Each structure stands twice: as structure tokens, then as C-alpha cells.
Tab-separated table of C-alpha atoms in Angstrom:
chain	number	residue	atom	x	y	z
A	1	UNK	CA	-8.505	-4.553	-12.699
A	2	UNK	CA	-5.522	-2.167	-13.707
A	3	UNK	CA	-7.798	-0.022	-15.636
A	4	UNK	CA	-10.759	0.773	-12.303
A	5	UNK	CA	-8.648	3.501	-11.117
A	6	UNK	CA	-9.127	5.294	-15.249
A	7	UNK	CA	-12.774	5.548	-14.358
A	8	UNK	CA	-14.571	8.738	-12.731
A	9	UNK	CA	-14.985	8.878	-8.739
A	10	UNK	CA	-18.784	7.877	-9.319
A	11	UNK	CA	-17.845	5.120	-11.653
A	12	UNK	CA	-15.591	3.136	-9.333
A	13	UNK	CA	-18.633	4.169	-6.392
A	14	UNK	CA	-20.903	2.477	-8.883
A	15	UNK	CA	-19.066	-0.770	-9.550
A	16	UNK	CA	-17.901	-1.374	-5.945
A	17	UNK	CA	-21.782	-0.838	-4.434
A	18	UNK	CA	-22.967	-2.682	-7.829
A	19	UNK	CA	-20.784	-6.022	-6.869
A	20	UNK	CA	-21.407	-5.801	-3.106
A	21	UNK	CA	-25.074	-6.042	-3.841
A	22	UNK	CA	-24.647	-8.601	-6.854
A	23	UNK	CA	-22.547	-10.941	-4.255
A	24	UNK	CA	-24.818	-10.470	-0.957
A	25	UNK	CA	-28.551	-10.792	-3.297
A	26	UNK	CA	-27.090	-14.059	-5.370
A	27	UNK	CA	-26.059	-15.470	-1.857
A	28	UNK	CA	-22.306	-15.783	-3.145
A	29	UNK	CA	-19.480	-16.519	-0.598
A	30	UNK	CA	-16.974	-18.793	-2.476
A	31	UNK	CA	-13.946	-16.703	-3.356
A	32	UNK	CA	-13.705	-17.923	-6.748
A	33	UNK	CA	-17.455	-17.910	-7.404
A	34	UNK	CA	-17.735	-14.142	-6.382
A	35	UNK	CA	-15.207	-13.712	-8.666
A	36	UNK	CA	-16.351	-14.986	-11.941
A	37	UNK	CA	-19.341	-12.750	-11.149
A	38	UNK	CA	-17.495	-9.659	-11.222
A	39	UNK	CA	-15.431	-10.733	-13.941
A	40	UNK	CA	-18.545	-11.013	-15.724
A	41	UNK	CA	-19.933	-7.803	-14.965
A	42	UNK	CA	-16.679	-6.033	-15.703
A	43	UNK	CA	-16.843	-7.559	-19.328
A	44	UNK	CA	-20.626	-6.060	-19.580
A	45	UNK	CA	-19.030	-2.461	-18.632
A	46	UNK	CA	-15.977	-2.768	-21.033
A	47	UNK	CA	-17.172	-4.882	-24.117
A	48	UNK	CA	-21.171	-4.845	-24.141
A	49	UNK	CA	-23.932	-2.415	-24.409
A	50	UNK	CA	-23.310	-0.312	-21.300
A	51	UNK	CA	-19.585	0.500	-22.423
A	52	UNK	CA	-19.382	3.542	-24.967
A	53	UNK	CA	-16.415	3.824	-26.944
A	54	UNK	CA	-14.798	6.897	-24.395
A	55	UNK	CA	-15.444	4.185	-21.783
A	56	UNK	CA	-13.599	1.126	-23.434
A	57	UNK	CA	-10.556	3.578	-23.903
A	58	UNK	CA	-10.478	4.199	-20.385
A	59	UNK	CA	-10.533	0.659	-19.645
A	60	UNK	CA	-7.821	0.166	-22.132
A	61	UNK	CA	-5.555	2.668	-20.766
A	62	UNK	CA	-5.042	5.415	-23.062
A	63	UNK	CA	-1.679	5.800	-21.163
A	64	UNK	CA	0.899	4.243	-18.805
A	65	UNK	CA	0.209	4.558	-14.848
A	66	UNK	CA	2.723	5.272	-12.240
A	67	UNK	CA	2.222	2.575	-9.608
A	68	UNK	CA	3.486	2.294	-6.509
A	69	UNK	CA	3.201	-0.958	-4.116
A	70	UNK	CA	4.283	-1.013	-0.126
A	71	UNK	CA	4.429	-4.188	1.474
A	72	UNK	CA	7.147	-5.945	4.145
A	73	UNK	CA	7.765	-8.909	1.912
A	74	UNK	CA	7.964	-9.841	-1.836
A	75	UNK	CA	9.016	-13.388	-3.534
A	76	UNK	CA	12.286	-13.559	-5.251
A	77	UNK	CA	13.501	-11.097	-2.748
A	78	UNK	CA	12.051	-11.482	0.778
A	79	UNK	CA	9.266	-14.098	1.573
A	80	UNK	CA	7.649	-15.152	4.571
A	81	UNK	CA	4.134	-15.750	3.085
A	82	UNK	CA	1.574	-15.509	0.679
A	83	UNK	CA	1.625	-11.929	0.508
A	84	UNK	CA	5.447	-12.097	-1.373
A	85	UNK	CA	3.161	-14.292	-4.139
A	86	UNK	CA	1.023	-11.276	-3.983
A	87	UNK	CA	3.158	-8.687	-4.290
A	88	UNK	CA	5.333	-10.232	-6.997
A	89	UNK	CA	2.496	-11.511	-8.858
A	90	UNK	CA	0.618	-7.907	-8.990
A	91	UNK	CA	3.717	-5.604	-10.060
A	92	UNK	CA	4.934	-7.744	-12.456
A	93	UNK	CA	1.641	-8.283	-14.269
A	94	UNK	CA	0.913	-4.520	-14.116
A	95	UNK	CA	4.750	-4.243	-15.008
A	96	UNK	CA	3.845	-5.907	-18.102
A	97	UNK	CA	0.739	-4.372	-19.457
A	98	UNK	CA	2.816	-1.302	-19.647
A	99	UNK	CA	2.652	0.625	-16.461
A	100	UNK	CA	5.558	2.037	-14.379
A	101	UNK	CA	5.856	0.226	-11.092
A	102	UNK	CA	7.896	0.715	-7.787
A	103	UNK	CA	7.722	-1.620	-5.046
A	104	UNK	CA	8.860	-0.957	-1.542
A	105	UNK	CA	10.154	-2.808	0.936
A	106	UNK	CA	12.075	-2.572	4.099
A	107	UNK	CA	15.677	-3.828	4.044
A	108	UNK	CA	15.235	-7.106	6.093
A	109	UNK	CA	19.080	-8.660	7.575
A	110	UNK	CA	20.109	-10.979	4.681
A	111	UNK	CA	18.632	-9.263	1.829
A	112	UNK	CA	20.325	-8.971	-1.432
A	113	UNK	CA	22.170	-5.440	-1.925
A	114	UNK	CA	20.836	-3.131	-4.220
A	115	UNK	CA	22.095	-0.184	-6.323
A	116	UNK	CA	22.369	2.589	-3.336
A	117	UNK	CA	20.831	5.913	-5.219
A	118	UNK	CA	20.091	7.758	-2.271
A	119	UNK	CA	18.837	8.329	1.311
A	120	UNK	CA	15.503	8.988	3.305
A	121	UNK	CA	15.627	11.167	6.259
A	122	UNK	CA	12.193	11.472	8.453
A	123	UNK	CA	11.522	12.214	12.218
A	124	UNK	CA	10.048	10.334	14.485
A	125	UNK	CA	8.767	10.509	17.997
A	126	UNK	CA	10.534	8.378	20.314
A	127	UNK	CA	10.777	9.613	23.596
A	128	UNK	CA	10.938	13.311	21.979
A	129	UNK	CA	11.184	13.608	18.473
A	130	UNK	CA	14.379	12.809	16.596
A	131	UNK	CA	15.776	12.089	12.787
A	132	UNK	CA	16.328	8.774	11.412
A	133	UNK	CA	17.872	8.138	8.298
A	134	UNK	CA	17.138	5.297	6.279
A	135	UNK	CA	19.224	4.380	2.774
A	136	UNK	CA	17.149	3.430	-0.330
A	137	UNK	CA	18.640	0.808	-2.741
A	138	UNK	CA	16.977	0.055	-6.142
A	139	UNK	CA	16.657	-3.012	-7.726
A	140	UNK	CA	16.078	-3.175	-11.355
A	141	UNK	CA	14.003	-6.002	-12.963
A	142	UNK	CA	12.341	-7.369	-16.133
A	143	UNK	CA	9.694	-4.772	-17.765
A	144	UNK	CA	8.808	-1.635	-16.194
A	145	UNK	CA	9.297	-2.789	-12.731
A	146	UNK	CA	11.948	-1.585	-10.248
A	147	UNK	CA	12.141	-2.670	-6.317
A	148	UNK	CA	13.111	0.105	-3.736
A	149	UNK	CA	14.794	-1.563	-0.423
A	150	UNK	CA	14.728	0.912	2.639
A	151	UNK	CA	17.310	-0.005	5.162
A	152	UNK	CA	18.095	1.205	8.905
A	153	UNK	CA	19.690	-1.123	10.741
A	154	UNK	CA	18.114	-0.477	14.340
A	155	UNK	CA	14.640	-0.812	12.322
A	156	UNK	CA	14.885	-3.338	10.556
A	157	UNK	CA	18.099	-5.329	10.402
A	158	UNK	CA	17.360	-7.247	14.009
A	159	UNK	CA	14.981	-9.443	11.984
A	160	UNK	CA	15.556	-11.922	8.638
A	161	UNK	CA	13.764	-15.050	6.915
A	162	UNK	CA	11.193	-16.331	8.951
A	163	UNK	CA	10.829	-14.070	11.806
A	164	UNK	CA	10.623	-10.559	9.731
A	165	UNK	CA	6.666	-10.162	11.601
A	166	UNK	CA	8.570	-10.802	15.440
A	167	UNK	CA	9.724	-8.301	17.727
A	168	UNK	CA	8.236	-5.996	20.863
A	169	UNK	CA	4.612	-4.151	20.233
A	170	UNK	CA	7.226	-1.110	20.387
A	171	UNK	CA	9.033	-2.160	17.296
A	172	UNK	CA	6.026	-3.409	15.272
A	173	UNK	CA	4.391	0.401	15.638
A	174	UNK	CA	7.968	1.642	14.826
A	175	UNK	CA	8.449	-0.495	11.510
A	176	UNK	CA	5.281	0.643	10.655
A	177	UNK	CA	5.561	4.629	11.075
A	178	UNK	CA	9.265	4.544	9.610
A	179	UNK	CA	8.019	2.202	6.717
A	180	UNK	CA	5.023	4.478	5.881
A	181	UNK	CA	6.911	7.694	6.461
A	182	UNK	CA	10.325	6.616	4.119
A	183	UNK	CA	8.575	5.391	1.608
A	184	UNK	CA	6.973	8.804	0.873
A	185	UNK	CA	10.012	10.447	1.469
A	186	UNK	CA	11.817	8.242	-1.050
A	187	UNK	CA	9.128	8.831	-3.982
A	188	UNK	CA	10.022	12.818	-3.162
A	189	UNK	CA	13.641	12.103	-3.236
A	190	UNK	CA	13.350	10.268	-6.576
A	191	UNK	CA	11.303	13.105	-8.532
A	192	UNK	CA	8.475	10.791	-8.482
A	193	UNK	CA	4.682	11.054	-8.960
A	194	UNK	CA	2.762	8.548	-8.666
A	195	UNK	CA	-0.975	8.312	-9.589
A	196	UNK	CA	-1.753	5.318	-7.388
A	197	UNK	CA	-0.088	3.839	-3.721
A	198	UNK	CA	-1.200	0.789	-3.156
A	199	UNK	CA	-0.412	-0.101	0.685
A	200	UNK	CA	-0.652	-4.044	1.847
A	201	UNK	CA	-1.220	-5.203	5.343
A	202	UNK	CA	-1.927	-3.583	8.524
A	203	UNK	CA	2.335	-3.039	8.308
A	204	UNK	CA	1.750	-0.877	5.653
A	205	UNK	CA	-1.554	1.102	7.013
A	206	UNK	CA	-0.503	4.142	7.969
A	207	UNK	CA	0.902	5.036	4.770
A	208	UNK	CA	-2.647	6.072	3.269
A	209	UNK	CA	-3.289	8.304	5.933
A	210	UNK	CA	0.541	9.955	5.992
A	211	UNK	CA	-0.371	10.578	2.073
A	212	UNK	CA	-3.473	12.371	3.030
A	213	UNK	CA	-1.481	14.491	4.989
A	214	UNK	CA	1.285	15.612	2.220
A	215	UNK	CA	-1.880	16.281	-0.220
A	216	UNK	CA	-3.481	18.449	2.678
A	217	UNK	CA	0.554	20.374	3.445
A	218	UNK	CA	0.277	20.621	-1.055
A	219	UNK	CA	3.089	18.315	-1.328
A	220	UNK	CA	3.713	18.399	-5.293
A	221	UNK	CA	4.932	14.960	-5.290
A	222	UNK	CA	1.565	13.636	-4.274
A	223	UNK	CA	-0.869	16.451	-5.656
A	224	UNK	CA	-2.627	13.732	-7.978
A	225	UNK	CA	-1.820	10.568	-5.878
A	226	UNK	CA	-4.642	8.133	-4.991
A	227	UNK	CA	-4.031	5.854	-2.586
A	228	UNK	CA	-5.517	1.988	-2.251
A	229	UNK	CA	-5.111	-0.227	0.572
A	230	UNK	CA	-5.588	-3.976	0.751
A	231	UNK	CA	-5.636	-6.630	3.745
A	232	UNK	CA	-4.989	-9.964	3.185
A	233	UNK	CA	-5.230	-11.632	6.889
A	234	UNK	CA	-7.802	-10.430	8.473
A	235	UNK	CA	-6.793	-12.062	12.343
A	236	UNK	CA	-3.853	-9.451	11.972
A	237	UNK	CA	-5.524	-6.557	12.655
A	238	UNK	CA	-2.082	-4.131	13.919
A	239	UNK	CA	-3.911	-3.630	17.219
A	240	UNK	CA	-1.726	-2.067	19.979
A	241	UNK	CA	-1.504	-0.583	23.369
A	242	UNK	CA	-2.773	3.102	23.744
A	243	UNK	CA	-0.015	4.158	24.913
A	244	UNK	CA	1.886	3.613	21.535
A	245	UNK	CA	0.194	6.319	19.817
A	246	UNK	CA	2.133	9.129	20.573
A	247	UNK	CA	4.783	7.099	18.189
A	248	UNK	CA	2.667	7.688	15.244
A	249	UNK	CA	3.538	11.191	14.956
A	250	UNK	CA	-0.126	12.325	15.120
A	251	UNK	CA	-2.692	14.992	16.370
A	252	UNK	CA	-4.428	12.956	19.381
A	253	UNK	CA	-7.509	14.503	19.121
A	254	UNK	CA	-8.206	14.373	15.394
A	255	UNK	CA	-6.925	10.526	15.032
A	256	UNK	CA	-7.584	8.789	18.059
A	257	UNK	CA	-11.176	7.674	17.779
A	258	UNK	CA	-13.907	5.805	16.579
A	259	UNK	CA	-13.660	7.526	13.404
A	260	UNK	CA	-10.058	6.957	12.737
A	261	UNK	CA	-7.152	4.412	14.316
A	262	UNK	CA	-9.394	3.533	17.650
A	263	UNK	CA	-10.276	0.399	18.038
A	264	UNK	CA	-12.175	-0.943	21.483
A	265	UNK	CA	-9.717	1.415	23.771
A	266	UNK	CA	-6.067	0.490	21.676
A	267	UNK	CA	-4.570	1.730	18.564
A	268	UNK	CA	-5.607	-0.300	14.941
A	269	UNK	CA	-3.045	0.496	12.421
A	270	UNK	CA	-5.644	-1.765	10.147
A	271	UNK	CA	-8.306	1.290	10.116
């Protein structure tokens, strides 16, 4: 529901643990079962008895939310999946009950061009650190919605159509740290500030955690940015090698356990 992320810390706690119990005690594991039940509970909370009137506006939306989605694929642009449906579905629903929405995407061989308004630099480490500069191309569309397409062309241009997801365990971790890393870089470069990043697939994982890491450094950009992830194939879980964790840029000792990206000995860009 666009409107969960208006309610307190405690609130969202309370609804989360509320429909985990409400789903496990009434024995529900149908999809669409489970999800009647927390539609129904959600309409208790916003419309009946337990809502009071500072709740419902909440719920409402007393104002517009900056929204920001990261995934590798999207329909009408990119699709290899179900997750494009996903994506495209989401934004432009959110697009059109009045919030601001940005989409990211990596710049896949083939795509469309977009309006070029400006560049990403990060660093990387890759065999010692170095820069790499990616370009960022908006696409405009109906409502409130715009698409941002990061391109670098020894990232991401050896793939198109169907085999976007192939390549070397090397490349996968790559994509994924120069996905998660541009993309922030990109929302500083375009004056942006979001109040929610919503991060898809295990392709997108990392970008939580490099968020955490510009609140910590008091990036202004991201000083009141929450950040939400979703999986939608659980099989894929991003598990690699361990010795491909010195690409992810990050302290060995504070990330590389049970507690964080290890995963039974390898690296799980899922966690």
C-alpha cells in the first residue's frame, strides 16, 4: 500500500508482525487468499473503528512522495520477465495517485535512447580501485513518472533481450556494485531526495546497504531516505564465490558474516 511508509516506525512494526501472525494462525498459504486477508485488515486500520481521523490522513497521503524504483528490467522498455510487469505496473500506479517516481535501470545493448542529462562517476575495486563513468539518460512518460537509463558499455552493453541475467560470476557481482553505486550517484547528481528506494532482486541488493552508508557519511541527498527491498524469485539468491567480495567495495570484517552478505562460506547479494 502506497500510504504504509506515512505511518510511524511502530505502526508499520505493528501491521507487518500483525499479518504474519494473521496468515501463519488462519493456516493461509494461497497467494491470493493471504491477500484478501490483509486487504481486509488494512480497510479495518484506514476506514473502521481503529483508524482516527490523523490516521486516515496519513493513509490518504497528505502529500506527494518521492519514489524511487531499481530494477534490471521494466516492460515497454526492457523485458525479460515478470519482474518488467512488476516494475511497470508499480511506478505507474504510484505515478498516478500523485507521487513523484524515478525508475532505474541499466542501459542494456538495444535499448531505446534517452534524453542524455548527465553523467555518474563512481569507483570501483577491480584489481585496485579505479573510476568508471556511467551516462544517465531520462525518459519521460505519462503522469509523474520518469525512467533513468544508466549506460557503460563494458558493464552493460555485452548483453540485450533475452540474455540481460548471462555473463561470468565476475560480471554479475560487477553489474550489481556499479548498478547500486550509479544509481545513488545519479539521484545526487539530479538534486534529488527521495523519501523511499525501493530495490528489486538480488541485482539490485546492495543498493540498501550502499544507502545506509551515505546516511551514516551525512549524505544530504539521502538524510530522510528509507529504503525497501523486494525479491521476487526466490531460487535466485545472488550467491557467489568468496573471493568476489573484495569487488563490493566493502569493510571485510564488518560485512562478511552471518550477520550481513555471508551465506554458507560465499557471498549473498540477496541478504
Amino acid at each position: 500500500h502506497p500510504y504504509f511508509f506515512e505511518l510511524s516506525a511502530a505502526k508499520q512494526l505493528e501491521i507487518l508482525y500483525h499479518e504474519l501472525i494473521s496468515h501463519i494462525a488462519k493456516s493461509i498459504r494461497d497467494e491470493a487468499k493471504a491477500m484478501e486477508d490483509t486487504k481486509g485488515n488494512f480497510k479495518k486500520l484506514t476506514e473502521g473503528s481503529l483508524a482516527s481521523e490523523e490516521k486516515r490522513e496519513c493513509w490518504k497521503g497528505n502529500r506527494p512522495l518521492a519514489i524511487v524504483e531499481a530494477a534490471f528490467e521494466m516492460a515497454q522498455i526492457i523485458q525479460r520477465g515478470g519482474l518488467a510487469d512488476v516494475i511497470s505496473g508499480k511506478a505507474k500506479a504510484l505515478a498516478k495517485l500523485g507521487h513523484n517516481v524515478i525508475v532505474f535501470l541499466p542501459k542494456w545493448q538495444g535499448v531505446k535512447e534517452g534524453r542524455r542529462v548527465g553523467q555518474a562517476e563512481i569507483v570501483i575495486n577491480d584489481a585496485g580501485e579505479r573510476k568508471v563513468t556511467l551516462t544517465v539518460e531520462e525518459i519521460s512518460c505519462r503522469y509523474r513518472l520518469k525512467v533513468y537509463l544508466l549506460g557503460n558499455a563494458e558493464i552493460f552493453n555485452q548483453h540485450t533481450g533475452e540474455d540481460i541475467y548471462a555473463g561470468t560470476d565476475k560480471e554479475k557481482v560487477l553489474q550489481a556494485v556499479v548498478f547500486g553505486k550509479a544509481a545513488l550517484r545519479a539521484i545526487e547528481m539530479l538534486g534529488l531526495e527521495p523519501d523511499i528506494f525501493h530495490a528489486h532482486e538480488w541485482q539490485a541488493g546492495l543498493i540498501p546497504l550502499y544507502l545506509a552508508q551515505q546516511r551514516e557519511n551525512n549524505v544530504p541527498s539521502f538524510k530522510n531516505t528509507r529504503s525497501f527491498f523486494s525479491f521476487h524469485n526466490l531460487p535466485h539468491k545472488g550467491e557467489f564465490d568468496e573471493q568476489y567480495f573484495g569487488l563490493l567495495g566493502l569493510d571485510r570484517g564488518r560485512y562478511f558474516n552471518l550477520h550481513a552478505l555471508e551465506y554458507q562460506g560465499k557471498v549473498c547479494l540477496l541478504k
